[in-house]
XYZ file of C-alpha atoms in Angstrom:
487
model
C 105.079 101.605 108.234
C 107.393 99.427 107.783
C 110.595 99.439 105.837
C 111.608 96.836 103.400
C 114.976 95.801 101.380
C 114.284 94.570 98.201
C 115.232 91.286 99.519
C 112.281 91.645 102.289
C 110.262 92.837 99.210
C 110.772 89.247 97.011
C 110.237 87.530 100.077
C 106.773 89.499 100.743
C 105.856 88.373 96.937
C 107.013 85.060 97.277
C 103.737 83.878 96.502
C 101.839 81.748 93.452
C 100.087 84.241 92.093
C 103.557 86.990 91.484
C 105.504 84.193 90.367
C 103.000 83.022 87.799
C 102.747 86.422 86.238
C 106.289 86.499 86.193
C 106.733 83.304 84.354
C 103.718 84.677 81.979
C 105.775 88.030 81.301
C 109.153 86.473 80.660
C 107.550 84.201 78.203
C 106.270 86.969 76.688
C 109.998 88.661 76.777
C 108.417 91.816 78.353
C 108.939 93.960 81.541
C 106.422 93.496 84.418
C 105.540 95.576 87.510
C 103.035 95.791 90.397
C 102.435 99.157 90.416
C 100.739 102.115 92.940
C 98.236 100.624 95.431
C 99.382 97.510 95.968
C 102.998 98.701 96.405
C 101.619 101.653 98.448
C 99.914 99.207 101.167
C 102.840 96.677 101.383
C 105.032 99.370 102.958
C 101.735 100.174 105.006
C 101.545 96.779 106.189
C 97.726 96.921 104.942
C 96.291 94.165 103.001
C 95.021 94.076 99.637
C 94.479 91.709 96.976
C 93.086 93.985 94.227
C 96.858 94.097 92.232
C 97.745 96.317 89.386
C 100.346 95.505 86.830
C 101.750 97.326 84.542
C 103.731 95.491 81.180
C 106.258 97.365 78.946
C 104.283 95.995 76.198
C 101.349 94.329 75.628
C 99.193 94.120 79.107
C 96.739 91.985 77.452
C 98.954 89.124 76.147
C 100.516 88.855 79.249
C 96.773 88.530 80.793
C 95.684 86.094 78.199
C 99.033 83.901 79.253
C 98.407 83.812 82.725
C 94.978 82.832 81.538
C 96.261 80.397 79.774
C 98.681 79.164 82.786
C 96.233 78.971 85.548
C 92.910 77.466 83.161
C 89.707 77.344 84.183
C 89.076 78.667 87.511
C 90.445 81.824 85.953
C 87.964 84.681 84.457
C 89.961 86.761 82.261
C 88.271 90.334 80.721
C 89.673 91.976 78.430
C 88.729 95.896 77.070
C 90.891 96.232 73.965
C 89.564 100.259 73.045
C 91.464 100.954 76.719
C 94.524 98.250 76.320
C 93.694 96.603 79.581
C 92.535 92.989 81.058
C 91.523 92.079 84.102
C 91.802 88.280 85.506
C 90.120 87.189 88.642
C 90.564 83.591 90.101
C 90.424 82.066 93.480
C 93.372 80.036 95.122
C 93.947 78.700 97.996
C 90.989 80.387 99.733
C 91.798 84.153 98.119
C 90.239 86.157 95.867
C 92.507 87.714 93.511
C 91.858 90.287 90.709
C 94.609 91.759 88.704
C 94.510 94.772 86.072
C 97.169 94.780 83.644
C 97.970 97.693 81.225
C 100.638 98.387 78.857
C 102.873 101.490 79.713
C 101.774 104.617 78.662
C 101.902 108.337 78.735
C 99.504 110.307 78.296
C 98.649 114.099 77.062
C 95.382 115.616 77.896
C 93.353 118.919 76.291
C 91.950 121.474 78.686
C 88.460 120.870 78.420
C 88.545 117.017 78.766
C 89.458 114.386 81.874
C 90.195 111.533 78.675
C 93.736 111.557 77.319
C 95.439 110.885 74.560
C 97.289 107.904 75.112
C 100.831 106.240 73.517
C 102.996 103.179 73.968
C 105.474 104.264 76.995
C 108.260 103.187 79.387
C 107.648 102.120 82.797
C 109.185 106.490 83.651
C 106.445 107.688 81.338
C 103.655 105.411 83.104
C 105.274 106.728 86.442
C 104.951 109.753 85.290
C 100.869 109.891 85.234
C 100.747 108.673 88.371
C 98.534 110.889 90.852
C 101.109 110.892 94.072
C 104.485 109.625 94.562
C 103.364 107.260 97.496
C 100.979 105.532 94.261
C 104.030 105.901 91.684
C 106.084 103.184 93.238
C 106.750 99.845 90.954
C 108.526 96.678 92.258
C 109.837 94.394 89.091
C 108.121 90.667 88.652
C 110.799 89.756 86.211
C 112.732 86.777 87.285
C 115.938 88.277 87.084
C 114.700 91.088 89.088
C 111.647 89.895 91.047
C 111.754 92.204 94.175
C 113.203 95.198 93.401
C 111.613 98.313 93.863
C 111.645 101.233 91.674
C 110.942 104.768 92.556
C 112.147 107.497 90.853
C 109.991 110.309 92.968
C 111.201 109.341 96.737
C 107.520 108.288 97.142
C 108.939 105.786 99.703
C 109.920 108.797 101.809
C 107.032 110.861 101.555
C 105.365 107.173 102.874
C 107.423 107.614 105.845
C 107.017 111.077 106.426
C 103.216 110.898 105.680
C 102.975 113.272 102.834
C 101.225 113.872 99.907
C 102.671 114.885 96.946
C 102.366 114.808 92.751
C 105.131 113.114 91.041
C 105.524 116.306 88.160
C 104.423 120.040 88.721
C 101.102 120.027 90.558
C 99.755 122.492 88.308
C 100.131 120.234 85.800
C 98.894 117.021 87.593
C 95.982 118.570 88.556
C 94.679 120.538 85.307
C 95.070 116.969 83.146
C 92.648 115.079 85.251
C 91.363 117.245 88.220
C 89.700 114.384 89.664
C 93.211 114.042 91.348
C 92.434 116.939 93.549
C 89.486 114.658 95.078
C 91.966 111.528 95.539
C 94.577 113.946 96.801
C 92.466 114.903 99.817
C 90.768 111.084 100.254
C 94.132 109.965 100.545
C 94.978 112.838 102.662
C 92.007 111.627 105.225
C 92.163 108.186 104.462
C 95.925 107.886 105.445
C 96.130 110.858 108.051
C 99.164 112.632 106.096
C 99.816 116.134 105.358
C 99.319 117.248 102.151
C 103.042 119.188 100.760
C 102.757 123.063 100.413
C 103.273 123.599 96.755
C 100.819 120.448 96.470
C 98.461 122.396 98.546
C 98.944 125.786 96.463
C 98.212 124.163 93.340
C 94.642 122.784 94.909
C 93.709 126.343 95.756
C 94.795 127.911 92.592
C 93.259 124.839 90.201
C 90.146 124.005 92.216
C 87.551 125.628 89.257
C 89.198 122.743 87.483
C 86.475 120.592 89.168
C 84.149 121.487 87.266
C 84.711 119.424 83.894
C 84.884 115.768 86.423
C 81.456 114.201 86.527
C 79.393 114.079 89.574
C 79.466 110.829 89.841
C 82.884 110.567 89.910
C 83.152 113.598 92.457
C 80.549 111.278 94.255
C 82.512 108.322 94.485
C 85.371 110.029 96.082
C 83.496 111.986 98.886
C 82.263 108.913 99.723
C 85.416 107.223 100.417
C 85.996 110.728 102.815
C 83.070 110.478 104.596
C 83.366 106.568 105.169
C 87.533 107.459 106.883
C 87.976 107.115 110.498
C 88.219 110.970 110.883
C 86.218 112.141 107.845
C 86.018 115.708 109.575
C 89.675 115.931 107.772
C 88.940 115.946 104.347
C 86.018 118.449 104.838
C 87.948 121.035 106.301
C 90.449 120.508 103.517
C 87.714 120.221 100.352
C 86.602 123.656 102.523
C 90.197 125.280 102.581
C 90.887 125.070 98.871
C 87.668 126.002 97.613
C 86.619 123.032 96.311
C 83.637 122.536 98.949
C 82.186 125.781 97.170
C 81.972 124.493 93.716
C 80.872 120.616 94.616
C 79.064 121.394 97.877
C 77.969 124.874 97.876
C 75.226 124.050 100.675
C 77.309 122.983 103.336
C 80.305 125.366 102.587
C 78.081 128.306 103.156
C 77.147 127.427 106.698
C 81.092 128.476 107.378
C 80.350 131.813 108.730
C 79.838 133.084 112.175
C 77.432 136.656 111.730
C 77.411 138.826 114.596
C 74.530 141.566 115.995
C 74.812 144.013 119.093
C 77.174 141.765 120.478
C 76.147 138.851 119.524
C 77.294 135.716 117.410
C 75.810 132.153 117.005
C 78.210 129.225 116.335
C 80.265 128.589 113.013
C 77.598 125.740 111.771
C 80.190 124.636 109.337
C 82.534 123.477 112.129
C 79.482 122.225 114.216
C 78.838 119.770 111.639
C 82.538 118.244 111.578
C 81.855 117.608 115.311
C 79.023 115.926 114.761
C 79.917 113.800 111.707
C 83.090 113.097 114.005
C 80.727 111.987 116.986
C 78.761 109.526 114.478
C 82.045 108.149 113.309
C 82.965 107.546 116.547
C 79.520 106.077 117.969
C 79.183 104.021 114.993
C 82.680 103.501 113.732
C 82.372 101.906 109.932
C 84.645 98.586 110.586
C 82.224 97.287 113.158
C 79.103 98.367 110.927
C 78.387 94.568 108.891
C 76.229 96.612 106.488
C 78.849 99.698 105.530
C 76.317 101.436 103.216
C 73.834 102.207 106.555
C 77.016 103.416 107.615
C 78.060 105.716 105.016
C 74.169 107.089 104.878
C 73.864 107.683 108.557
C 77.084 109.689 107.927
C 75.611 111.909 105.095
C 73.071 112.377 108.081
C 75.220 114.216 110.151
C 76.611 115.869 107.033
C 73.146 117.617 105.988
C 71.603 117.680 109.835
C 71.694 121.650 109.716
C 71.851 122.321 105.976
C 69.306 123.917 106.359
C 70.304 126.727 108.677
C 71.721 129.277 106.237
C 68.311 129.833 104.769
C 66.217 129.788 108.252
C 68.373 131.995 109.729
C 67.515 135.473 110.901
C 67.848 137.693 114.436
C 65.283 138.245 116.713
C 66.276 141.001 119.172
C 64.614 139.890 122.268
C 66.747 136.599 121.781
C 69.352 137.028 119.352
C 70.243 134.667 116.388
C 67.527 131.693 115.653
C 67.265 128.832 113.118
C 63.592 128.151 113.583
C 62.251 125.510 111.328
C 65.391 124.771 110.028
C 65.084 120.718 110.303
C 61.800 120.957 107.678
C 63.950 123.461 105.562
C 66.865 120.905 105.201
C 64.757 117.877 104.666
C 63.626 119.561 101.768
C 66.690 120.450 100.477
C 67.891 116.857 100.715
C 66.690 115.440 97.425
C 68.064 118.385 95.004
C 71.670 118.251 96.837
C 71.455 114.709 96.226
C 70.333 115.055 92.053
C 73.370 117.213 92.191
C 75.810 115.034 93.382
C 74.646 111.840 91.273
C 73.428 110.321 95.245
C 70.448 108.027 95.112
C 67.217 109.137 94.723
C 65.922 105.804 96.542
C 64.997 104.471 99.967
C 68.558 105.842 100.727
C 67.899 109.297 100.032
C 64.865 109.173 102.101
C 66.229 108.157 104.970
C 68.886 110.218 105.323
C 66.177 113.027 104.858
C 63.992 112.005 107.224
C 67.056 112.074 109.880
C 67.591 115.675 108.897
C 63.768 116.195 109.434
C 63.746 114.590 112.974
C 66.688 115.410 114.601
C 65.649 118.316 116.293
C 62.796 116.474 118.003
C 64.848 114.026 120.574
C 66.357 116.968 121.601
C 63.236 119.175 122.442
C 61.803 116.022 124.518
C 65.477 115.612 126.201
C 64.976 119.666 126.702
C 61.981 118.868 128.556
C 60.037 116.272 130.997
C 60.453 113.187 129.359
C 57.106 112.172 128.630
C 55.779 108.511 127.833
C 53.343 110.110 125.140
C 55.961 112.369 123.537
C 58.091 109.108 123.013
C 55.525 106.928 121.730
C 54.957 109.399 118.753
C 58.593 109.804 117.980
C 58.890 106.016 117.762
C 55.895 106.203 115.533
C 57.479 108.563 113.563
C 61.083 107.646 113.185
C 59.839 103.575 113.592
C 62.881 101.338 112.197
C 65.508 104.137 111.965
C 64.956 104.743 115.689
C 68.131 103.899 117.041
C 70.149 105.980 113.993
C 68.279 109.346 114.550
C 69.197 109.173 118.644
C 72.792 108.090 117.929
C 72.473 111.370 115.409
C 70.822 113.299 117.753
C 73.560 112.007 121.022
C 76.161 113.693 118.426
C 74.719 116.673 117.991
C 74.971 117.693 121.198
C 78.461 119.718 120.787
C 78.093 121.904 123.869
C 81.107 123.181 125.691
C 79.033 123.347 128.601
C 79.504 120.584 130.347
C 76.545 120.878 132.872
C 73.954 121.416 130.013
C 75.843 118.483 127.833
C 75.343 115.944 131.022
C 71.754 116.578 131.202
C 70.899 116.239 127.679
C 72.870 113.148 127.332
C 71.217 111.935 130.774
C 67.533 112.601 129.541
C 68.723 110.768 126.236
C 69.209 107.983 128.169
C 65.901 107.721 129.419
C 64.238 108.785 126.274
C 66.502 105.488 125.104
C 65.041 103.769 127.987
C 61.300 104.349 126.934
C 62.064 103.411 123.429
C 63.198 100.245 124.571
C 60.082 99.452 126.649
C 57.844 100.210 123.923
C 59.807 98.290 121.105
C 59.702 95.203 123.738
C 56.243 95.719 123.696
C 55.666 95.768 120.191
C 55.336 98.834 119.517
C 54.237 98.455 115.521
C 50.949 96.697 117.557
C 50.649 99.787 120.196
C 51.201 102.663 117.910
C 48.878 101.764 114.768
C 44.779 101.933 115.785
C 43.225 98.463 115.249
C 40.165 100.601 113.667
C 41.996 101.116 109.943
C 40.599 103.803 107.565
C 38.439 101.055 105.154
C 36.459 100.041 108.274
C 35.507 104.089 108.876
C 34.777 104.215 105.764
C 32.324 101.416 105.618
C 31.251 102.425 108.864
C 29.971 105.701 108.121
C 29.563 105.315 104.475
C 32.014 107.502 103.381
C 34.526 107.444 100.392
C 38.045 108.702 100.583
C 38.246 112.156 101.579
C 39.038 114.787 104.175
C 36.895 113.345 107.117
C 38.484 109.699 106.974
C 41.619 111.393 107.197
C 40.067 113.454 110.618
C 38.911 110.550 111.932
C 42.132 108.403 111.389
C 43.893 110.831 112.812
C 41.839 111.229 115.917
C 42.070 107.756 116.961
C 46.215 107.824 116.077
C 46.498 111.109 118.340
C 44.107 109.287 121.098
C 46.551 106.034 120.713
C 49.656 107.732 121.095
C 49.017 110.200 123.664
C 47.898 107.001 125.514
C 44.529 108.084 126.507
C 42.676 104.591 125.719
C 44.441 101.346 125.462
C 45.097 100.530 121.649
C 41.654 98.024 122.087
C 38.319 97.821 119.622
C 35.956 98.703 122.055
C 37.304 101.976 123.872
C 38.348 102.915 120.283
C 34.994 102.397 118.690
C 33.565 104.285 121.740
C 35.753 107.483 120.882
C 35.655 107.344 117.231
C 31.295 107.060 117.334
C 31.412 110.302 119.761
C 33.879 111.711 117.568
C 31.825 111.073 114.226
C 28.755 113.014 115.757
C 30.625 115.802 116.740
C 31.678 115.965 113.194
C 28.112 115.276 112.237
C 28.019 112.066 110.264
C 25.707 109.803 112.057
C-alpha cells in the first residue's frame, strides 16, 4: 500500500467527477465525502469506478443537482424509501457509478438485519461501518477537498494488514451478522489477518448467521471462492464455526478417524488443497468468463463431498470411500438449493464434475487405453478440459514418485483426448444408426429393447470394435437383434 498526504489525495481526486460532486454539494451548502471501498482502494492502489458518497443532509438532493450539472448523459435512479440515489454516466471513456446516501445512524433489533435509521452526522455514519479500513472518508467540499477523516485508524490497520471493527465487534456482528462473512471475505481477498478481538467475536457470534438470507451468504461465499487464495477463507470459516452452520457437509470432512493404527487423510484440508490447485491452474483474472472459473472452483469444493456418507472400514484394506463420487453428485442439488445457488446448467456442470472426477484417475492408474479415453470423452463432452484440470488438481499425494506417475499418465490421457477431438469426436462417438432407425427396422415402439440395441452399438463404437460406419454397424445390429429374437 501507499501512504498519501491530504494534498496528494486532493491530487488523486483531481478528476472532473469529483469536482462536479464537490460543486453540487457546495451549491446546496452540504458537507460531502467519498467513503468506504473507494477510499480504501486508493491506498491499496487498486482501480475502482464504484464511488460511494455520504452527504451530511440529503444525499438525494446532491445526486439530483449532479444530474442537472452533467445533463442528459447521466442516468439518475432515486430510492426514496432508503434515502439513496445513484448516478451513472460515461465521461472520457470511463463508466462511473456514484451512490449517494445521507449520513445516518442505525439501531437494530435482535432478530433482524434491517436497521432503524435516523439522520446523523459523519461520525454517526462512520460508526455504523463494518471495518476500520472501510470507515475512512475524504472530504469533497472545496474548502477541505482531499482531507482524510479517519477516526478509527483505518489507515494504520490497512498498513498493518488487519481486519478490525470500528466499534465493539460483538455489537458490529450482532447488528448485522452478514458482516462476519464480509470479515472473512476481506481477509481472504486482501490476505489480511483478522484482529484478535474481532476473531473472538466471530467465534462467539457465529450462530447469528442464521438470521441472514441464503442469497446474501451465497454472494459473500462466491466472492471468497473467486479470491486468489480461496482456501484462506474456508479455513477461517471452518475454525470460527460459520462453515458448520452454512455448509455442514463440507465442514463434516474435517475429521481423521483411526482404527488399528490406520488413519485416512483429512478430506477437508485435502479439498482446500485441490481448490488452491484449481485456482492456480485456472486463475480468475485470466478467464474471459469468470463465471466458469467460479463453477469449476465449486466443482473442486464439492468433489469429495460424498466421502462422509461413503466412509467404511474394511479390515483387509483399511478406510474406503467407495462410490463417493456418485453419492456426492446426488448431494449437489440439495446443497445448491439450500445455498441459493442456481439450479440450472451450472448446477448440472458441477454435478457432472463431481460424478466423473474419479474416471481420469482410474484411467491414469492403469494402462491408458483408447477405449477408456473414448468413453471418458463421450461422457464428459465439452466439459472434458475442466474435468481434467480438476483431476490433475486432485493429485495431492506427498509421494512424489506416485504423483509424477499420475501426472505423466494424465499427460497421455490429454494427448489421446486432443487426438480424438481433432478427429471430430462427436461424429466418431455417436453411432450413425440411431434409435428412430432401430424402431423402424424392427417395428418397435420406444422400449427396453430399443435401449439395449442403442447401447450395444454405442459400446461397439466406444470400444473401437468397428468403425462408426453404416455397413459394419448394421451387420452387428442385425446379429444382436437375432440373438434377442427380434428377427
